[in-house]
C-alpha cells in the first residue's frame, strides 16, 4: 500500500511487551523480546529519473530525515524498567541529533507520577540515580494499550520488505533478564540488554560514529545472560560500513556556500517602488495573507457550528449534538424500554 | 389453530394406529363413506390464503435483496486506468525534453568575404560538436536531440543565413553598427542591453516558441573577451579563429544554455525543493545565541523589497513562494569551535557543519505551513554569543570562507554573522537592542541569494569558469538570469511530469488491488484534471514554451499528490466483506430463518391437506 517515498526515512521502533511477574529474573515467553526494528528505504528515486550521478559531494549516504518511533507497552509499577528502557533510548536518539518533531514516544503507563514512586516526576535507569530520564524536554505522544498485542510483536518474524535490520535481545525460548534492582525505588530499573546498549551509546557522540557491527559485537552473551542476535538478510549493506548514527541519529548533508550573488543594487528600493505602483495589491497581500487565512479558518469553523436552522428538526438535531453525556441518556432510554416491556407483558397476561 | 386439536388426537391415534389402519382398510373395502377419518380426509378444498400470505413475505424478502445489495454497494468513482498507464509508459520510455533553438551570429566590420557555403559548414560543425558534448542519451529536462542551429553572417552590408535557419527571432542584420561604439563595448551591461534590444525588437520573437539562444561573435582586433549576458545571449569580442570560434560557441551553448551553468545537466532530486503542492515557504530567522551578550533585530521589510519580491516573481512558473521571518533568542549551536590564536577567532571546520544546527533548541518550524505539504526552506542568520565570537568557517583546503555560510539540500541555509561589538570588551553594559545596518543587511541578502540559487541546483554566484575562457557572467536583478530560469523550467517540467505519472500509476495499482476501497468523486475529478494538465504540459513542452509547461506540469503533480494523499484513502475504513457480514447477519439470519421455515412448514401443510382432500374425493368417488 505504501508508494515509494521521495525522502529517505529511517523508522526505528523499540517494542517491549512485558507481561512478566515481579522479581529479579522474569520468566518470559517469546513475547518479551526487545525488538529494535530498523527500516530504511532504498535510494531508488535518483535511478528512476535517470540521472547519472547519485551522490554529489559526500561520499557516504546520510539521512537527514530520520524518524524514531519508541513504544512501551508494559503497564503497572513492576514494569518500571520497561519504561526506563524506552525513556533511555529516547534520550539517546535526542542526544544523537533527532529532533522532537521526528520522534514519536508512546508510553503505556505513567511511572513518573505513579503514587508508588518515591521520587515523583523522576524516572531513573540506574540505582545511582545519576540520570533523571524524565527531566525537561520530554514530549510524550500517547499511551499504548497493553490489552491487545501490537502487530509489531510478530513482525520480527514476518517482515518481508527490504532494507530492514532487526535485533532481538534473546533467542526464542530464552529469557531476557533485568540488570539490577534498585532497593530505593523498589523495582528493577533497567534490563541487561538496554543497559549494555546504553553503555555503548554513552561512549558515542555525534562526531565519532561507530559502525553497527561494533554495536552488535559489544553484546557479551555471558553478561547479558541471553544471546542477542540480529537478522540481516533483508539489509543489503555490510554492517561494518554503516555508522550507527545513520539509524540512531540525524546528520545533515552540508555544502559550503561558495559565493554571494551580487546582482542587486543598493538602491534597488527605487526599482521596487516603481514596481509597487503598478502592482499595488500583490506585495501587501503577500505579507498579510498568512494571518488572514488563519483568521478565516477559525471564523469559518465557528460559523459552521452556530448555524441555526429554521425548522424545528435542525434545532432538535443541534440540541442532540450539544448533549455531552450520551451515556446517561442511553441508560434512561433502556430503563424506560424495559419497564414498558414488563408492564405490557403483565397487562397482556 | 388447526394444529392444536390434531395433536391430542394424533397422540391417542398413535397408540391406536395399528388398530385403526386395518379397520380403515377394511372399511375402505367395505364402506368408504361411513368411515370418515379427519386425519386422512377433508371435505373441503384447502384454501391458499395462508400459503399466499407466507409466500408473499418470502417473496418480499427476495424482492428486497437486490435493493439491499445496491445500498451496501461500495461507491467507487471510475478512474481512467488506461489513460494513466499510457501516460506512465510514455513518460518512462521517452524522458521529457523541450526543444531548444540556437543561433550563432558572426559580425565582422571590414569587408570580409562571407559565403553561403561557409554558413552551411559552420552550422554542420556546430551541430556535430553539440551532439558530441551532450551525448546520445537524452537527459530528463535537457534540450533533447533535435537542435535547430541557425548561422547568420554579417559583414558590412552583406547578410548571409544558412538554409535551416528556422523562422522568427533571428538576428537583424545591419541594425547595430559596432564600429561606432568603440571602447564602450567593454561595458558588459551596455552591450547586454544593446544586444537584447536588437534581438527582442523583432516582432517574431513575441510569439510562442520564439526563444532562441544566441552567441554573437564580434570580430575586432582585440584580445578575446567572452561574456554571458542576463537574457538569452552571450557574446565574444575579439579576434578568434573559426575552429576556436566553433568550440567557444558550442561550449557556451552546452554549459550555459542547455545545462544552466553546471557541467552536468542531469536532475538531482535533492536540488528540487518544491513541495508536493507546488509551494515553497522561505522562512528567514535571526538567531541570537545568547541575548545576555547582545540582542539584534533586523528590518526584514527591506530585504523583502530589494531581494525577495523580484525573486518570487521570477520563480513564479516553477513554484508559488511565500516568505516569512522571525527573530529567535537563546539559540546556541550544538557543535564546538576551536580558538585559533593567529586569527584571534573561533574556527568551525566543515566537519562541524553537519552538527551545527541544533534542532532541539532552534524552534524554527513555527510556520503554519510546517505541517502541510509545502516545502519549507529555513534561512538562518546565526549571531554567536560572546563566548564563541568571532566565529569563522575554515574550508578543507585551509582557506577561510568568504561567506561564512553553508547550505543543506532540501533544508535551507545558515549564515554566521559576527557582531561588531564582539571585538570590544563590553561586558559591563547591559544588552541593548541593535539593528543590523543596511550594509550588513545587503551583504546578508546577497549571500542568501547565493544560497537560494544553490538550493535550486544552480551556481551560487556568477562563478568564473577558470580555464574555459569565460571572462564574465552577468548577474541579474531578479536573482536568476533568463537562461537559468529556462533551464530550471525544463528540469522542473520533466521532474514534475515523471513524479505525476509515478504517483498516478501507484494510485491506479492501489485502487485496482483493493476492490472494496471507497473512491470518492473528488479523487476521480483530481485524477482527471491531473491527466489533462499533464497532457497540456506535454504539448506545451513539445512546442518549446518553457514557463507554461512548467506551470501545467506543476499543476499535474499537485493534483496527482492531492488525489493520492486524499484523507479518505489514508484512513483504513474499507468496507470489507467480513464487515458487511457481521453487520447484517445478526438481523437477517434469524428473521430469514423463521420466514423460510414458516414457508416450508406451510407448504408441507398445504400439500398434506391437498392429499387429504384428494383422498376423500377418491373415496367419495368410489362409493
Short mmCIF file of C-alpha atoms in Angstrom, two decimals, chain B residues 48-406:
data_model
loop_
_atom_site.label_atom_id
_atom_site.label_comp_id
_atom_site.label_asym_id
_atom_site.label_seq_id
_atom_site.Cartn_x
_atom_site.Cartn_y
_atom_site.Cartn_z
CA UNK B 48 -54.49 -21.00 -0.41
CA UNK B 49 -54.75 -17.76 1.58
CA UNK B 50 -52.29 -18.86 4.23
CA UNK B 51 -49.85 -20.04 1.64
CA UNK B 52 -50.08 -16.83 -0.32
CA UNK B 53 -49.54 -14.83 2.86
CA UNK B 54 -46.37 -16.69 3.76
CA UNK B 55 -45.09 -16.79 0.25
CA UNK B 56 -45.65 -13.06 -0.15
CA UNK B 57 -43.50 -12.40 2.88
CA UNK B 58 -40.80 -14.66 1.46
CA UNK B 59 -41.14 -13.09 -1.92
CA UNK B 60 -40.78 -9.59 -0.49
CA UNK B 61 -37.52 -10.71 1.08
CA UNK B 62 -36.27 -11.88 -2.25
CA UNK B 63 -37.51 -8.69 -3.86
CA UNK B 64 -35.69 -6.56 -1.32
CA UNK B 65 -32.40 -8.41 -1.68
CA UNK B 66 -31.13 -6.56 -4.76
CA UNK B 67 -32.05 -3.24 -3.11
CA UNK B 68 -30.07 -4.25 -0.03
CA UNK B 69 -27.07 -5.23 -2.11
CA UNK B 70 -27.30 -2.00 -4.05
CA UNK B 71 -27.47 0.05 -0.89
CA UNK B 72 -24.34 -1.54 0.56
CA UNK B 73 -22.50 -1.27 -2.70
CA UNK B 74 -19.18 0.46 -2.37
CA UNK B 75 -19.05 3.69 -4.22
CA UNK B 76 -16.05 3.84 -6.48
CA UNK B 77 -15.64 6.77 -8.79
CA UNK B 78 -14.45 5.47 -12.14
CA UNK B 79 -10.77 6.13 -12.71
CA UNK B 80 -9.22 6.20 -16.18
CA UNK B 81 -6.76 3.35 -15.65
CA UNK B 82 -5.85 3.01 -19.30
CA UNK B 83 -5.05 6.69 -19.65
CA UNK B 84 -2.88 6.56 -16.53
CA UNK B 85 -0.98 3.53 -17.80
CA UNK B 86 -0.40 5.07 -21.19
CA UNK B 87 0.88 8.29 -19.61
CA UNK B 88 3.24 6.34 -17.38
CA UNK B 89 4.56 4.27 -20.28
CA UNK B 90 5.01 7.31 -22.46
CA UNK B 91 6.91 9.29 -19.87
CA UNK B 92 9.07 6.42 -18.71
CA UNK B 93 10.10 5.40 -22.19
CA UNK B 94 10.95 8.84 -23.54
CA UNK B 95 12.07 11.40 -20.98
CA UNK B 96 10.50 14.79 -21.43
CA UNK B 97 12.72 17.03 -23.49
CA UNK B 98 11.99 20.50 -24.68
CA UNK B 99 13.30 21.77 -27.98
CA UNK B 100 15.91 24.50 -27.97
CA UNK B 101 16.92 26.80 -30.76
CA UNK B 102 20.43 28.13 -31.10
CA UNK B 103 21.78 30.93 -33.15
CA UNK B 104 25.37 31.85 -33.96
CA UNK B 105 26.00 35.29 -35.35
CA UNK B 106 29.30 36.34 -36.90
CA UNK B 107 29.69 40.08 -37.23
CA UNK B 108 32.73 41.43 -38.99
CA UNK B 109 33.14 45.11 -39.61
CA UNK B 110 35.53 45.05 -42.52
CA UNK B 111 34.55 43.69 -45.86
CA UNK B 112 35.39 40.10 -45.06
CA UNK B 113 34.34 37.58 -47.61
CA UNK B 114 31.33 35.60 -46.47
CA UNK B 115 29.54 32.95 -48.44
CA UNK B 116 26.63 30.59 -48.18
CA UNK B 117 28.86 27.56 -48.11
CA UNK B 118 30.72 28.91 -45.12
CA UNK B 119 27.48 29.40 -43.24
CA UNK B 120 26.40 25.85 -44.04
CA UNK B 121 29.75 24.45 -42.99
CA UNK B 122 29.65 26.31 -39.71
CA UNK B 123 26.17 25.00 -38.99
CA UNK B 124 27.28 21.43 -39.55
CA UNK B 125 30.35 21.85 -37.36
CA UNK B 126 28.36 23.40 -34.54
CA UNK B 127 25.68 20.70 -34.66
CA UNK B 128 28.28 17.95 -34.63
CA UNK B 129 30.09 19.38 -31.67
CA UNK B 130 26.93 19.97 -29.65
CA UNK B 131 25.82 16.40 -30.25
CA UNK B 132 29.23 15.17 -29.19
CA UNK B 133 29.20 17.23 -25.99
CA UNK B 134 25.70 16.32 -24.90
CA UNK B 135 25.94 12.61 -25.63
CA UNK B 136 23.37 10.43 -27.31
CA UNK B 137 21.10 9.67 -24.33
CA UNK B 138 18.55 12.40 -23.76
CA UNK B 139 18.67 13.58 -20.18
CA UNK B 140 15.45 14.48 -18.43
CA UNK B 141 14.85 18.18 -18.81
CA UNK B 142 17.51 18.86 -21.39
CA UNK B 143 17.07 20.07 -24.91
CA UNK B 144 16.80 16.62 -26.42
CA UNK B 145 18.44 15.54 -29.61
CA UNK B 146 16.77 17.83 -32.11
CA UNK B 147 18.57 21.09 -32.19
CA UNK B 148 17.94 23.86 -34.63
CA UNK B 149 21.06 25.85 -35.28
CA UNK B 150 20.92 28.94 -37.37
CA UNK B 151 24.03 30.77 -38.51
CA UNK B 152 23.99 34.37 -39.56
CA UNK B 153 27.00 36.10 -41.01
CA UNK B 154 27.07 39.84 -41.31
CA UNK B 155 29.82 41.77 -42.96
CA UNK B 156 29.22 45.37 -43.77
CA UNK B 157 26.14 45.39 -45.94
CA UNK B 158 26.07 41.63 -46.63
CA UNK B 159 23.94 39.28 -44.61
CA UNK B 160 24.03 35.55 -45.13
CA UNK B 161 21.93 32.98 -43.30
CA UNK B 162 22.02 29.23 -43.56
CA UNK B 163 19.13 27.35 -45.07
CA UNK B 164 17.77 25.65 -41.93
CA UNK B 165 17.68 28.88 -40.05
CA UNK B 166 14.16 28.39 -38.79
CA UNK B 167 11.86 31.33 -38.70
CA UNK B 168 11.32 34.05 -36.20
CA UNK B 169 13.56 35.86 -33.78
CA UNK B 170 16.73 35.87 -35.83
CA UNK B 171 19.50 38.39 -35.77
CA UNK B 172 18.52 41.56 -37.58
CA UNK B 173 21.34 42.27 -39.94
CA UNK B 174 22.67 45.75 -40.08
CA UNK B 175 20.74 47.08 -37.13
CA UNK B 176 23.73 47.64 -34.90
CA UNK B 177 26.88 49.30 -36.06
CA UNK B 178 29.55 48.02 -33.71
CA UNK B 179 32.31 50.14 -35.11
CA UNK B 180 30.58 53.22 -33.81
CA UNK B 181 30.80 52.08 -30.21
CA UNK B 182 34.50 51.83 -29.78
CA UNK B 183 35.66 51.30 -26.24
CA UNK B 184 32.12 51.29 -24.85
CA UNK B 185 31.91 47.69 -25.83
CA UNK B 186 33.95 46.86 -22.74
CA UNK B 187 30.98 47.79 -20.57
CA UNK B 188 29.16 44.48 -20.35
CA UNK B 189 25.84 45.80 -19.15
CA UNK B 190 25.61 48.25 -22.01
CA UNK B 191 26.39 45.60 -24.60
CA UNK B 192 23.93 43.23 -22.97
CA UNK B 193 21.08 45.70 -23.21
CA UNK B 194 22.07 46.62 -26.73
CA UNK B 195 22.01 43.05 -27.93
CA UNK B 196 18.80 42.41 -26.08
CA UNK B 197 17.04 45.31 -27.75
CA UNK B 198 18.26 44.12 -31.13
CA UNK B 199 17.20 40.53 -30.63
CA UNK B 200 13.92 41.28 -28.96
CA UNK B 201 12.88 44.10 -31.23
CA UNK B 202 11.93 41.67 -33.92
CA UNK B 203 8.19 41.13 -33.87
CA UNK B 204 8.60 37.41 -34.44
CA UNK B 205 10.10 36.98 -31.00
CA UNK B 206 6.84 37.67 -29.28
CA UNK B 207 5.10 34.52 -30.47
CA UNK B 208 5.26 31.15 -28.81
CA UNK B 209 8.38 29.10 -29.19
CA UNK B 210 10.35 32.05 -30.31
CA UNK B 211 13.06 31.75 -27.71
CA UNK B 212 16.44 31.47 -29.33
CA UNK B 213 19.80 31.28 -27.58
CA UNK B 214 22.33 33.44 -29.36
CA UNK B 215 26.08 33.81 -29.33
CA UNK B 216 27.35 36.85 -31.16
CA UNK B 217 30.93 36.83 -32.39
CA UNK B 218 32.05 40.41 -32.85
CA UNK B 219 35.22 40.45 -34.85
CA UNK B 220 37.60 43.13 -33.65
CA UNK B 221 41.28 43.49 -33.33
CA UNK B 222 41.47 42.80 -29.65
CA UNK B 223 42.04 40.04 -27.21
CA UNK B 224 39.07 37.74 -26.92
CA UNK B 225 36.55 38.63 -24.25
CA UNK B 226 33.72 36.20 -23.62
CA UNK B 227 30.68 37.38 -21.69
CA UNK B 228 27.39 35.60 -20.96
CA UNK B 229 24.51 38.02 -20.55
CA UNK B 230 21.42 38.16 -18.36
CA UNK B 231 18.94 37.39 -21.10
CA UNK B 232 19.39 34.66 -23.65
CA UNK B 233 22.56 35.67 -25.37
CA UNK B 234 26.31 35.73 -24.97
CA UNK B 235 28.95 37.48 -26.98
CA UNK B 236 32.58 37.16 -27.85
CA UNK B 237 34.51 40.30 -28.53
CA UNK B 238 37.79 39.98 -30.34
CA UNK B 239 39.69 38.14 -32.98
CA UNK B 240 39.01 34.42 -32.90
CA UNK B 241 39.85 31.71 -35.41
CA UNK B 242 36.97 29.83 -36.95
CA UNK B 243 37.68 26.45 -35.34
CA UNK B 244 38.18 28.06 -31.97
CA UNK B 245 35.03 30.11 -32.52
CA UNK B 246 33.02 26.96 -33.13
CA UNK B 247 34.31 25.35 -29.96
CA UNK B 248 33.67 28.51 -27.91
CA UNK B 249 30.15 28.78 -29.25
CA UNK B 250 29.29 25.17 -28.58
CA UNK B 251 30.79 25.31 -25.09
CA UNK B 252 28.59 28.27 -24.24
CA UNK B 253 25.55 26.55 -25.73
CA UNK B 254 26.05 23.36 -23.80
CA UNK B 255 27.39 24.57 -20.46
CA UNK B 256 25.20 27.60 -20.02
CA UNK B 257 22.12 27.48 -22.17
CA UNK B 258 21.45 23.76 -22.00
CA UNK B 259 22.82 22.81 -18.60
CA UNK B 260 22.08 26.05 -16.79
CA UNK B 261 25.64 26.80 -15.82
CA UNK B 262 26.60 23.43 -14.45
CA UNK B 263 28.77 20.85 -16.14
CA UNK B 264 26.16 18.15 -15.88
CA UNK B 265 22.58 18.91 -16.78
CA UNK B 266 21.00 15.93 -15.09
CA UNK B 267 18.41 16.30 -12.37
CA UNK B 268 19.36 15.58 -8.80
CA UNK B 269 16.19 15.25 -6.74
CA UNK B 270 17.80 16.83 -3.69
CA UNK B 271 18.00 20.11 -5.58
CA UNK B 272 14.31 20.30 -6.41
CA UNK B 273 12.96 21.87 -3.24
CA UNK B 274 9.39 22.34 -4.42
CA UNK B 275 6.73 20.80 -2.20
CA UNK B 276 4.06 18.37 -3.29
CA UNK B 277 1.53 21.17 -3.56
CA UNK B 278 3.80 23.29 -5.74
CA UNK B 279 4.66 25.71 -2.96
CA UNK B 280 7.84 26.74 -1.24
CA UNK B 281 7.94 28.65 2.02
CA UNK B 282 11.11 30.67 2.61
CA UNK B 283 11.40 31.05 6.35
CA UNK B 284 14.01 33.56 7.48
CA UNK B 285 15.18 33.52 11.09
CA UNK B 286 17.56 35.75 13.00
CA UNK B 287 19.08 33.77 15.84
CA UNK B 288 20.54 35.45 18.90
CA UNK B 289 22.57 32.71 20.52
CA UNK B 290 22.80 34.42 23.88
CA UNK B 291 20.69 37.53 24.41
CA UNK B 292 22.60 38.33 27.60
CA UNK B 293 25.52 39.45 25.46
CA UNK B 294 23.78 41.37 22.73
CA UNK B 295 20.40 41.44 21.03
CA UNK B 296 19.98 42.04 17.35
CA UNK B 297 16.96 42.85 15.28
CA UNK B 298 16.58 43.40 11.55
CA UNK B 299 14.47 45.34 9.14
CA UNK B 300 13.18 42.40 7.16
CA UNK B 301 10.94 44.61 5.05
CA UNK B 302 13.90 45.99 3.17
CA UNK B 303 15.23 42.51 2.34
CA UNK B 304 11.78 41.64 1.14
CA UNK B 305 11.57 44.67 -1.12
CA UNK B 306 15.07 44.58 -2.54
CA UNK B 307 15.73 40.92 -2.94
CA UNK B 308 12.73 38.74 -2.39
CA UNK B 309 9.97 40.40 -4.37
CA UNK B 310 11.74 40.05 -7.75
CA UNK B 311 12.88 36.52 -6.91
CA UNK B 312 9.38 35.41 -6.03
CA UNK B 313 8.17 36.83 -9.30
CA UNK B 314 10.96 35.25 -11.30
CA UNK B 315 10.36 31.80 -9.86
CA UNK B 316 6.58 32.02 -10.28
CA UNK B 317 6.33 29.39 -13.06
CA UNK B 318 8.32 26.91 -11.00
CA UNK B 319 6.84 27.32 -7.52
CA UNK B 320 4.49 29.50 -5.53
CA UNK B 321 6.75 31.12 -2.99
CA UNK B 322 5.73 32.67 0.28
CA UNK B 323 8.05 34.38 2.71
CA UNK B 324 8.05 34.65 6.49
CA UNK B 325 10.52 35.84 9.06
CA UNK B 326 11.11 35.63 12.78
CA UNK B 327 13.68 36.55 15.40
CA UNK B 328 14.66 33.92 17.99
CA UNK B 329 16.58 34.14 21.24
CA UNK B 330 18.54 31.65 23.34
CA UNK B 331 19.58 29.52 20.40
CA UNK B 332 23.05 28.08 20.92
CA UNK B 333 24.62 25.86 18.30
CA UNK B 334 25.38 22.28 19.13
CA UNK B 335 28.84 21.87 17.58
CA UNK B 336 32.13 23.03 19.11
CA UNK B 337 34.56 25.62 17.80
CA UNK B 338 38.28 25.84 18.42
CA UNK B 339 40.08 29.03 19.33
CA UNK B 340 42.77 29.99 16.88
CA UNK B 341 45.43 32.33 18.23
CA UNK B 342 46.71 33.51 14.84
CA UNK B 343 43.35 34.60 13.53
CA UNK B 344 42.14 35.64 17.00
CA UNK B 345 38.82 33.96 16.45
CA UNK B 346 36.95 30.73 16.90
CA UNK B 347 37.15 28.36 13.98
CA UNK B 348 34.49 25.96 12.72
CA UNK B 349 35.57 23.41 10.20
CA UNK B 350 33.40 21.83 7.54
CA UNK B 351 33.39 18.67 9.65
CA UNK B 352 31.45 20.53 12.33
CA UNK B 353 28.84 21.84 9.94
CA UNK B 354 26.54 18.78 9.92
CA UNK B 355 26.12 19.23 13.67
CA UNK B 356 25.79 23.00 13.64
CA UNK B 357 22.02 23.14 13.52
CA UNK B 358 20.73 22.47 16.99
CA UNK B 359 17.31 21.04 16.30
CA UNK B 360 16.43 20.82 19.98
CA UNK B 361 16.84 24.47 20.78
CA UNK B 362 16.24 26.12 17.44
CA UNK B 363 12.49 26.16 17.14
CA UNK B 364 12.45 27.08 13.50
CA UNK B 365 9.29 25.25 12.44
CA UNK B 366 6.82 27.75 13.75
CA UNK B 367 5.05 28.49 10.49
CA UNK B 368 1.54 27.34 9.71
CA UNK B 369 2.85 25.64 6.62
CA UNK B 370 5.11 23.38 8.63
CA UNK B 371 2.53 20.63 8.87
CA UNK B 372 1.36 20.78 5.30
CA UNK B 373 2.84 19.53 2.09
CA UNK B 374 4.70 22.71 1.12
CA UNK B 375 8.45 22.61 1.28
CA UNK B 376 9.81 24.88 3.99
CA UNK B 377 13.33 26.18 3.44
CA UNK B 378 14.95 27.67 6.54
CA UNK B 379 17.34 30.57 6.13
CA UNK B 380 19.11 31.35 9.35
CA UNK B 381 21.38 34.20 10.38
CA UNK B 382 23.26 32.98 13.43
CA UNK B 383 24.76 35.61 15.73
CA UNK B 384 27.24 33.88 18.05
CA UNK B 385 27.44 34.69 21.72
CA UNK B 386 30.40 36.40 23.36
CA UNK B 387 31.88 33.01 24.31
CA UNK B 388 32.36 31.99 20.68
CA UNK B 389 32.77 35.29 18.96
CA UNK B 390 34.07 35.93 16.28
CA UNK B 391 33.21 32.63 14.63
CA UNK B 392 34.75 31.86 11.27
CA UNK B 393 34.45 28.93 8.93
CA UNK B 394 37.53 27.19 7.61
CA UNK B 395 37.34 25.21 4.38
CA UNK B 396 39.07 21.86 3.87
CA UNK B 397 41.78 23.45 1.73
CA UNK B 398 42.77 25.72 4.62
CA UNK B 399 41.26 28.93 3.36
CA UNK B 400 38.73 30.90 5.31
CA UNK B 401 35.24 31.13 3.91
CA UNK B 402 34.23 34.37 2.27
CA UNK B 403 30.56 33.96 3.01
CA UNK B 404 30.71 32.27 6.45
CA UNK B 405 27.71 30.23 5.43
CA UNK B 406 26.58 26.83 4.23
#
